[in-house]
Amino acid sequence: MKRLAKWRLFPLFTALALILSGCGEPYLSALRPAGEVAERQLWLMKLSTWIMVLVILVVTVIFLIVLFKYRRKHDKEIPKQVEGNHALEIIWTVIPIILLLILAVPTVADTFHLADVKEMDKKNKDGTRDALVVNVRASLYWWEFEYPDQKIVTSQELVVPTDERVYFNLKGSDVKHSFWIPAAGGKMDTNTDTVNKMWLVFDSKKAEEAGDLFYGKCAELCGPSHALMDFKVRAVPRDEFEQWVASMQDVKEPAKPETADAQAGQEIFNKSCIGCHAVTPANTTPEAARQGPNLTDFGDRTRVAGILEHNEENLKNWIKDPDKYKPGNLMTGAYGELSEEQLDQLAAYLMGLKVQD
Ligand code: CUA
């Protein structure tokens, strides 16, 4: 009876697995690669899986043959003894070595290829670099993306050109996090004391299929809102990327609010928020307001706080009670309570922070 009870949930889980596997966002899986790095890694996963399957199949078949064909029929006969049989011992030593070599050669080759970040250090005569470099900084439940050569900073939504290598310097500002864009490549830790480097490529065709938007996650348990530490990747053609960079660089001063509400919102922002959140992109010095996400292009984003649908209602709810949506986040309690009217004004201001039309 007990055993039956244990299996009672089995059909339920089977059904759930079936139904839930249909959900989820497109291109949020390492099994749907959208760039060279992810493709190579998937190929390695397939190679090792096929080798394992092959070994299991061969061993199972031999096992079954032996089980049935050489079953003991008479008690008197002692089977032929094979210990110390050189031929057999060589066979079962050499086969695993061959299998390991088949696994090792492409794995080692790809490991070196994927770890090749020499391009990051190459400087032209005028001091510029051809490689596009992004400094990623992970903080408790949000992400900052600094483009050191373009001298701009943004947060929560990484913007990258498609079909070329993008190089990353990864760092954590408080605890260890892990930078992961499943569709583009494997995860890598953002440590607090060292900088990890990696590169990724975003395929233009796959980006188009994904609506130019890939999903990024934190992949290292970092606190109560670890699972909510999402970011987005807008992978766009090179010229569009350059336009975005130029329009970000154009923002020398905080954007002028267009309505009276937004104007009032800016005043609240300047009193309560600006110490942590910058609204200009050039905050590349560490002492600048970088305790919270840079909001220069907040109005252009696709999510509020990385997780909520991008609308004023969600923005107001988020500001009202951040802890409800991301428990343990550092914005909670950082400012006094705001009235409904103030929230409306603040939301109007923030939603108006756009660099693209
Ligand atoms: Cu940051 Cu998990």
Short mmCIF file of C-alpha atoms and ligand atoms in Angstrom, two decimals:
data_model
loop_
_atom_site.label_atom_id
_atom_site.label_comp_id
_atom_site.label_asym_id
_atom_site.label_seq_id
_atom_site.Cartn_x
_atom_site.Cartn_y
_atom_site.Cartn_z
CA MET A 1 0.00 0.00 0.00
CA LYS A 2 2.82 2.36 0.98
CA ARG A 3 4.61 1.69 -2.27
CA LEU A 4 1.46 2.44 -4.17
CA ALA A 5 1.06 5.77 -2.39
CA LYS A 6 4.54 6.75 -3.42
CA TRP A 7 3.75 6.17 -7.08
CA ARG A 8 0.35 7.83 -6.89
CA LEU A 9 1.84 11.20 -7.85
CA PHE A 10 3.72 9.75 -10.81
CA PRO A 11 0.99 10.43 -13.42
CA LEU A 12 0.61 13.95 -12.05
CA PHE A 13 4.32 14.70 -12.46
CA THR A 14 4.32 13.15 -15.90
CA ALA A 15 1.41 15.36 -16.90
CA LEU A 16 3.07 18.42 -15.34
CA ALA A 17 6.34 17.72 -17.11
CA LEU A 18 4.44 17.48 -20.39
CA ILE A 19 2.41 20.62 -19.86
CA LEU A 20 5.16 22.77 -18.33
CA SER A 21 7.72 21.88 -20.96
CA GLY A 22 5.50 23.74 -23.38
CA CYS A 23 5.76 26.92 -21.30
CA GLY A 24 8.76 29.09 -20.63
CA GLU A 25 10.27 31.72 -22.83
CA PRO A 26 11.69 30.86 -26.19
CA TYR A 27 15.48 30.86 -26.26
CA LEU A 28 15.86 30.35 -22.55
CA SER A 29 17.54 27.03 -23.00
CA ALA A 30 21.05 25.79 -23.62
CA LEU A 31 19.40 23.26 -25.95
CA ARG A 32 18.35 26.05 -28.31
CA PRO A 33 21.68 27.66 -29.10
CA ALA A 34 21.72 31.15 -30.61
CA GLY A 35 25.39 31.70 -31.22
CA GLU A 36 28.76 30.09 -31.77
CA VAL A 37 29.61 29.51 -28.11
CA ALA A 38 26.30 27.87 -27.26
CA GLU A 39 26.45 25.78 -30.45
CA ARG A 40 29.87 24.40 -29.62
CA GLN A 41 28.84 23.67 -26.06
CA LEU A 42 25.68 21.92 -27.20
CA TRP A 43 27.72 19.83 -29.61
CA LEU A 44 29.98 18.73 -26.73
CA MET A 45 26.92 17.85 -24.65
CA LYS A 46 25.56 15.77 -27.52
CA LEU A 47 28.88 14.06 -28.11
CA SER A 48 29.23 13.00 -24.47
CA THR A 49 25.58 11.94 -24.33
CA TRP A 50 25.94 9.77 -27.46
CA ILE A 51 29.08 8.13 -26.11
CA MET A 52 27.30 7.37 -22.84
CA VAL A 53 24.28 5.98 -24.67
CA LEU A 54 26.53 3.84 -26.83
CA VAL A 55 28.34 2.43 -23.78
CA ILE A 56 25.05 1.70 -21.99
CA LEU A 57 23.65 -0.01 -25.09
CA VAL A 58 26.69 -2.19 -25.69
CA VAL A 59 27.00 -3.16 -22.03
CA THR A 60 23.28 -3.93 -21.78
CA VAL A 61 23.32 -6.08 -24.91
CA ILE A 62 26.39 -8.05 -23.75
CA PHE A 63 24.85 -8.43 -20.31
CA LEU A 64 21.60 -9.81 -21.73
CA ILE A 65 23.38 -12.18 -24.11
CA VAL A 66 25.50 -13.54 -21.28
CA LEU A 67 22.52 -13.74 -18.97
CA PHE A 68 20.46 -15.87 -21.34
CA LYS A 69 22.97 -17.70 -23.48
CA TYR A 70 25.42 -18.72 -20.78
CA ARG A 71 22.96 -19.38 -18.00
CA ARG A 72 24.13 -22.23 -15.73
CA LYS A 73 22.49 -25.45 -16.94
CA HIS A 74 24.25 -28.17 -14.96
CA ASP A 75 25.59 -27.91 -11.48
CA LYS A 76 28.62 -30.09 -12.06
CA GLU A 77 30.48 -28.14 -14.71
CA ILE A 78 32.79 -25.27 -13.69
CA PRO A 79 32.79 -22.55 -16.38
CA LYS A 80 35.97 -21.72 -18.20
CA GLN A 81 38.09 -19.41 -16.05
CA VAL A 82 39.36 -16.24 -17.77
CA GLU A 83 41.29 -14.33 -15.10
CA GLY A 84 44.67 -13.15 -16.30
CA ASN A 85 43.47 -13.22 -19.92
CA HIS A 86 45.67 -10.61 -21.59
CA ALA A 87 43.56 -10.22 -24.70
CA LEU A 88 40.42 -9.42 -22.69
CA GLU A 89 42.23 -7.09 -20.31
CA ILE A 90 43.76 -5.13 -23.15
CA ILE A 91 40.38 -4.83 -24.87
CA TRP A 92 38.60 -3.42 -21.85
CA THR A 93 41.43 -1.03 -21.08
CA VAL A 94 41.85 0.27 -24.61
CA ILE A 95 38.16 0.84 -25.37
CA PRO A 96 37.63 3.34 -22.51
CA ILE A 97 40.86 5.11 -23.43
CA ILE A 98 39.62 5.53 -27.01
CA LEU A 99 36.26 6.79 -25.79
CA LEU A 100 37.94 9.27 -23.43
CA LEU A 101 40.14 10.50 -26.26
CA ILE A 102 37.12 11.06 -28.50
CA LEU A 103 35.65 13.13 -25.66
CA ALA A 104 38.85 14.87 -24.61
CA VAL A 105 40.20 16.14 -27.91
CA PRO A 106 37.22 18.34 -28.90
CA THR A 107 36.59 19.30 -25.26
CA VAL A 108 40.13 20.55 -24.70
CA ALA A 109 40.23 22.24 -28.13
CA ASP A 110 36.94 24.03 -27.50
CA THR A 111 37.93 25.00 -23.98
CA PHE A 112 40.95 26.83 -25.34
CA HIS A 113 38.97 28.34 -28.21
CA LEU A 114 36.21 29.62 -25.93
CA ALA A 115 38.67 30.94 -23.36
CA ASP A 116 40.54 32.98 -25.95
CA VAL A 117 40.08 36.60 -24.92
CA LYS A 118 43.39 37.95 -26.26
CA GLU A 119 41.46 40.34 -28.49
CA MET A 120 40.42 42.29 -25.37
CA ASP A 121 43.98 43.43 -24.74
CA LYS A 122 44.80 44.39 -28.30
CA LYS A 123 44.96 48.15 -28.69
CA ASN A 124 45.28 50.13 -31.89
CA LYS A 125 47.87 52.89 -32.19
CA ASP A 126 45.35 55.52 -31.13
CA GLY A 127 44.51 53.54 -28.01
CA THR A 128 41.14 52.26 -29.23
CA ARG A 129 40.17 48.59 -29.39
CA ASP A 130 38.44 46.71 -32.16
CA ALA A 131 36.88 44.29 -29.70
CA LEU A 132 33.59 45.29 -28.13
CA VAL A 133 34.03 44.99 -24.39
CA VAL A 134 31.32 45.11 -21.75
CA ASN A 135 32.06 45.24 -18.04
CA VAL A 136 29.36 43.31 -16.26
CA ARG A 137 28.85 44.05 -12.59
CA ALA A 138 26.44 41.89 -10.64
CA SER A 139 24.87 43.21 -7.45
CA LEU A 140 22.22 41.79 -5.21
CA TYR A 141 19.44 41.18 -7.69
CA TRP A 142 20.40 43.52 -10.55
CA TRP A 143 22.98 43.85 -13.31
CA GLU A 144 25.07 46.74 -14.57
CA PHE A 145 26.57 46.86 -18.06
CA GLU A 146 29.35 49.33 -18.64
CA TYR A 147 30.80 49.90 -22.11
CA PRO A 148 34.23 51.27 -21.16
CA ASP A 149 35.27 52.26 -24.69
CA GLN A 150 31.94 53.91 -25.46
CA LYS A 151 31.92 55.49 -21.98
CA ILE A 152 28.34 54.58 -21.21
CA VAL A 153 26.64 52.61 -18.48
CA THR A 154 23.29 50.90 -18.55
CA SER A 155 21.55 48.37 -16.36
CA GLN A 156 19.28 45.37 -16.56
CA GLU A 157 19.18 45.34 -20.35
CA LEU A 158 22.36 44.48 -22.13
CA VAL A 159 22.47 45.77 -25.70
CA VAL A 160 24.77 43.94 -28.12
CA PRO A 161 25.37 43.77 -31.86
CA THR A 162 24.66 40.43 -33.55
CA ASP A 163 27.08 38.17 -35.45
CA GLU A 164 30.25 39.35 -33.75
CA ARG A 165 32.16 38.52 -30.64
CA VAL A 166 31.21 40.50 -27.56
CA TYR A 167 33.78 40.32 -24.77
CA PHE A 168 32.82 40.47 -21.13
CA ASN A 169 34.66 41.37 -17.93
CA LEU A 170 32.63 39.85 -15.12
CA LYS A 171 32.64 41.06 -11.54
CA GLY A 172 30.39 40.90 -8.51
CA SER A 173 30.05 43.89 -6.21
CA ASP A 174 28.74 42.20 -3.06
CA VAL A 175 28.51 38.41 -3.18
CA LYS A 176 29.24 35.83 -5.83
CA HIS A 177 26.73 35.76 -8.68
CA SER A 178 26.88 34.02 -12.04
CA PHE A 179 26.31 35.53 -15.46
CA TRP A 180 24.25 33.30 -17.72
CA ILE A 181 22.55 33.85 -21.05
CA PRO A 182 21.47 30.25 -21.71
CA ALA A 183 20.85 30.71 -25.43
CA ALA A 184 24.24 32.31 -26.00
CA GLY A 185 26.57 30.23 -23.87
CA GLY A 186 27.43 28.64 -20.55
CA LYS A 187 27.45 30.50 -17.26
CA MET A 188 30.44 32.12 -15.63
CA ASP A 189 30.83 33.32 -12.05
CA THR A 190 31.06 37.00 -11.17
CA ASN A 191 33.49 36.99 -8.27
CA THR A 192 34.09 39.89 -5.95
CA ASP A 193 37.87 39.69 -5.89
CA THR A 194 38.79 38.64 -9.42
CA VAL A 195 37.59 39.49 -12.92
CA ASN A 196 36.46 36.62 -15.13
CA LYS A 197 36.55 37.08 -18.86
CA MET A 198 34.51 35.48 -21.59
CA TRP A 199 33.08 36.12 -25.04
CA LEU A 200 29.74 35.34 -26.66
CA VAL A 201 28.23 35.65 -30.11
CA PHE A 202 24.57 36.38 -30.79
CA ASP A 203 23.30 34.96 -34.06
CA SER A 204 21.27 37.48 -36.08
CA LYS A 205 18.76 34.95 -37.44
CA LYS A 206 18.10 33.46 -34.02
CA ALA A 207 17.86 36.94 -32.54
CA GLU A 208 15.21 37.81 -35.08
CA GLU A 209 13.27 34.65 -34.22
CA ALA A 210 13.54 35.54 -30.55
CA GLY A 211 12.22 39.04 -31.18
CA ASP A 212 15.70 40.53 -30.61
CA LEU A 213 15.41 39.59 -26.97
CA PHE A 214 17.33 36.92 -25.10
CA TYR A 215 16.97 36.07 -21.46
CA GLY A 216 19.71 36.30 -18.88
CA LYS A 217 19.79 34.83 -15.41
CA CYS A 218 21.86 34.75 -12.27
CA ALA A 219 23.05 31.18 -11.92
CA GLU A 220 24.62 31.22 -8.47
CA LEU A 221 22.51 31.10 -5.32
CA CYS A 222 23.04 34.60 -3.93
CA GLY A 223 20.12 35.29 -1.61
CA PRO A 224 16.34 35.13 -1.29
CA SER A 225 15.73 36.80 -4.65
CA HIS A 226 18.36 34.86 -6.56
CA ALA A 227 15.76 33.32 -8.86
CA LEU A 228 14.45 36.81 -9.66
CA MET A 229 17.81 38.23 -10.65
CA ASP A 230 16.98 38.36 -14.34
CA PHE A 231 18.22 40.57 -17.12
CA LYS A 232 17.48 40.90 -20.80
CA VAL A 233 19.71 41.00 -23.84
CA ARG A 234 18.70 43.12 -26.81
CA ALA A 235 20.67 41.66 -29.68
CA VAL A 236 20.39 43.99 -32.66
CA PRO A 237 22.21 44.53 -35.98
CA ARG A 238 25.47 46.48 -35.79
CA ASP A 239 24.06 49.75 -37.16
CA GLU A 240 21.18 49.67 -34.71
CA PHE A 241 23.63 49.03 -31.91
CA GLU A 242 25.69 52.02 -32.98
CA GLN A 243 22.57 54.16 -33.05
CA TRP A 244 21.79 53.09 -29.53
CA VAL A 245 25.32 53.89 -28.37
CA ALA A 246 25.17 57.30 -30.03
CA SER A 247 21.79 58.16 -28.52
CA MET A 248 23.05 57.09 -25.09
CA GLN A 249 26.19 59.19 -25.50
CA ASP A 250 23.95 62.11 -26.44
CA VAL A 251 22.44 62.18 -22.99
CA LYS A 252 24.76 64.61 -21.27
CA GLU A 253 22.22 65.83 -18.75
CA PRO A 254 19.18 64.18 -17.21
CA ALA A 255 16.31 64.17 -19.72
CA LYS A 256 13.91 67.10 -19.41
CA PRO A 257 10.48 65.95 -18.25
CA GLU A 258 7.72 66.70 -20.74
CA THR A 259 4.67 66.94 -18.51
CA ALA A 260 3.92 68.69 -15.23
CA ASP A 261 3.52 65.32 -13.56
CA ALA A 262 6.88 64.14 -14.79
CA GLN A 263 8.38 67.46 -13.71
CA ALA A 264 7.09 66.89 -10.18
CA GLY A 265 8.36 63.32 -10.43
CA GLN A 266 11.83 64.55 -11.27
CA GLU A 267 11.84 66.69 -8.14
CA ILE A 268 10.96 63.66 -6.02
CA PHE A 269 13.60 61.63 -7.84
CA ASN A 270 16.26 64.24 -7.24
CA LYS A 271 15.42 64.26 -3.56
CA SER A 272 15.04 60.55 -2.86
CA CYS A 273 16.59 58.45 -5.61
CA ILE A 274 19.44 60.16 -7.37
CA GLY A 275 22.01 59.23 -4.74
CA CYS A 276 21.82 55.60 -5.88
CA HIS A 277 20.39 55.77 -9.41
CA ALA A 278 22.04 57.77 -12.16
CA VAL A 279 19.97 59.11 -15.07
CA THR A 280 22.91 59.95 -17.29
CA PRO A 281 24.91 57.16 -18.93
CA ALA A 282 28.40 58.55 -18.44
CA ASN A 283 28.73 57.43 -14.86
CA THR A 284 31.87 55.48 -15.37
CA THR A 285 33.60 56.51 -12.18
CA PRO A 286 33.07 54.23 -9.22
CA GLU A 287 32.03 57.07 -6.95
CA ALA A 288 29.14 58.03 -9.23
CA ALA A 289 25.65 56.88 -8.36
CA ARG A 290 26.07 53.22 -9.04
CA GLN A 291 24.55 51.66 -5.94
CA GLY A 292 21.38 51.06 -7.93
CA PRO A 293 20.64 50.42 -11.59
CA ASN A 294 21.38 53.25 -14.02
CA LEU A 295 18.04 54.52 -15.31
CA THR A 296 19.07 56.62 -18.32
CA ASP A 297 17.01 54.56 -20.76
CA PHE A 298 14.53 53.17 -18.28
CA GLY A 299 11.56 54.08 -20.48
CA ASP A 300 12.93 51.91 -23.30
CA ARG A 301 13.16 48.77 -21.20
CA THR A 302 11.03 45.68 -21.46
CA ARG A 303 10.78 44.87 -17.77
CA VAL A 304 10.43 46.66 -14.47
CA ALA A 305 13.03 45.39 -11.97
CA GLY A 306 14.01 42.77 -14.53
CA ILE A 307 10.91 40.66 -13.94
CA LEU A 308 7.66 42.64 -14.16
CA GLU A 309 5.92 43.64 -17.35
CA HIS A 310 6.95 47.16 -18.29
CA ASN A 311 4.03 49.42 -17.36
CA GLU A 312 3.31 52.25 -14.93
CA GLU A 313 1.14 50.11 -12.69
CA ASN A 314 3.92 47.60 -12.09
CA LEU A 315 6.46 50.37 -11.67
CA LYS A 316 4.36 52.02 -8.97
CA ASN A 317 3.78 48.72 -7.18
CA TRP A 318 7.47 48.02 -7.32
CA ILE A 319 8.46 51.40 -5.85
CA LYS A 320 5.74 51.11 -3.22
CA ASP A 321 6.90 47.76 -1.93
CA PRO A 322 10.05 46.39 -3.57
CA ASP A 323 10.37 43.68 -0.96
CA LYS A 324 7.13 42.11 -2.11
CA TYR A 325 8.61 41.44 -5.55
CA LYS A 326 12.26 40.89 -4.69
CA PRO A 327 12.65 39.90 -1.05
CA GLY A 328 15.90 41.08 0.50
CA ASN A 329 16.65 43.71 -2.14
CA LEU A 330 18.57 46.79 -1.04
CA MET A 331 16.05 49.37 -2.28
CA THR A 332 13.55 48.46 0.40
CA GLY A 333 13.51 51.11 3.12
CA ALA A 334 15.97 53.36 1.28
CA TYR A 335 13.43 56.18 1.00
CA GLY A 336 10.38 57.38 2.88
CA GLU A 337 6.85 56.41 2.06
CA LEU A 338 5.40 58.04 -1.03
CA SER A 339 1.80 59.12 -1.52
CA GLU A 340 -0.29 57.79 -4.40
CA GLU A 341 0.14 61.13 -6.15
CA GLN A 342 3.88 61.13 -5.69
CA LEU A 343 4.05 57.60 -7.04
CA ASP A 344 2.13 58.66 -10.14
CA GLN A 345 4.52 61.55 -10.68
CA LEU A 346 7.61 59.45 -10.13
CA ALA A 347 6.33 56.78 -12.52
CA ALA A 348 5.55 59.43 -15.14
CA TYR A 349 9.08 60.75 -14.84
CA LEU A 350 10.78 57.36 -15.02
CA MET A 351 8.71 56.12 -17.93
CA GLY A 352 9.71 59.26 -19.82
CA LEU A 353 13.42 58.44 -19.58
CA LYS A 354 13.99 57.29 -23.14
CA VAL A 355 16.87 57.53 -25.52
CA GLN A 356 15.12 55.94 -28.49
CA ASP A 357 11.90 57.01 -30.18
CU1 CUA B 1 22.71 36.72 -8.05
CU2 CUA B 1 21.85 34.54 -7.84
#
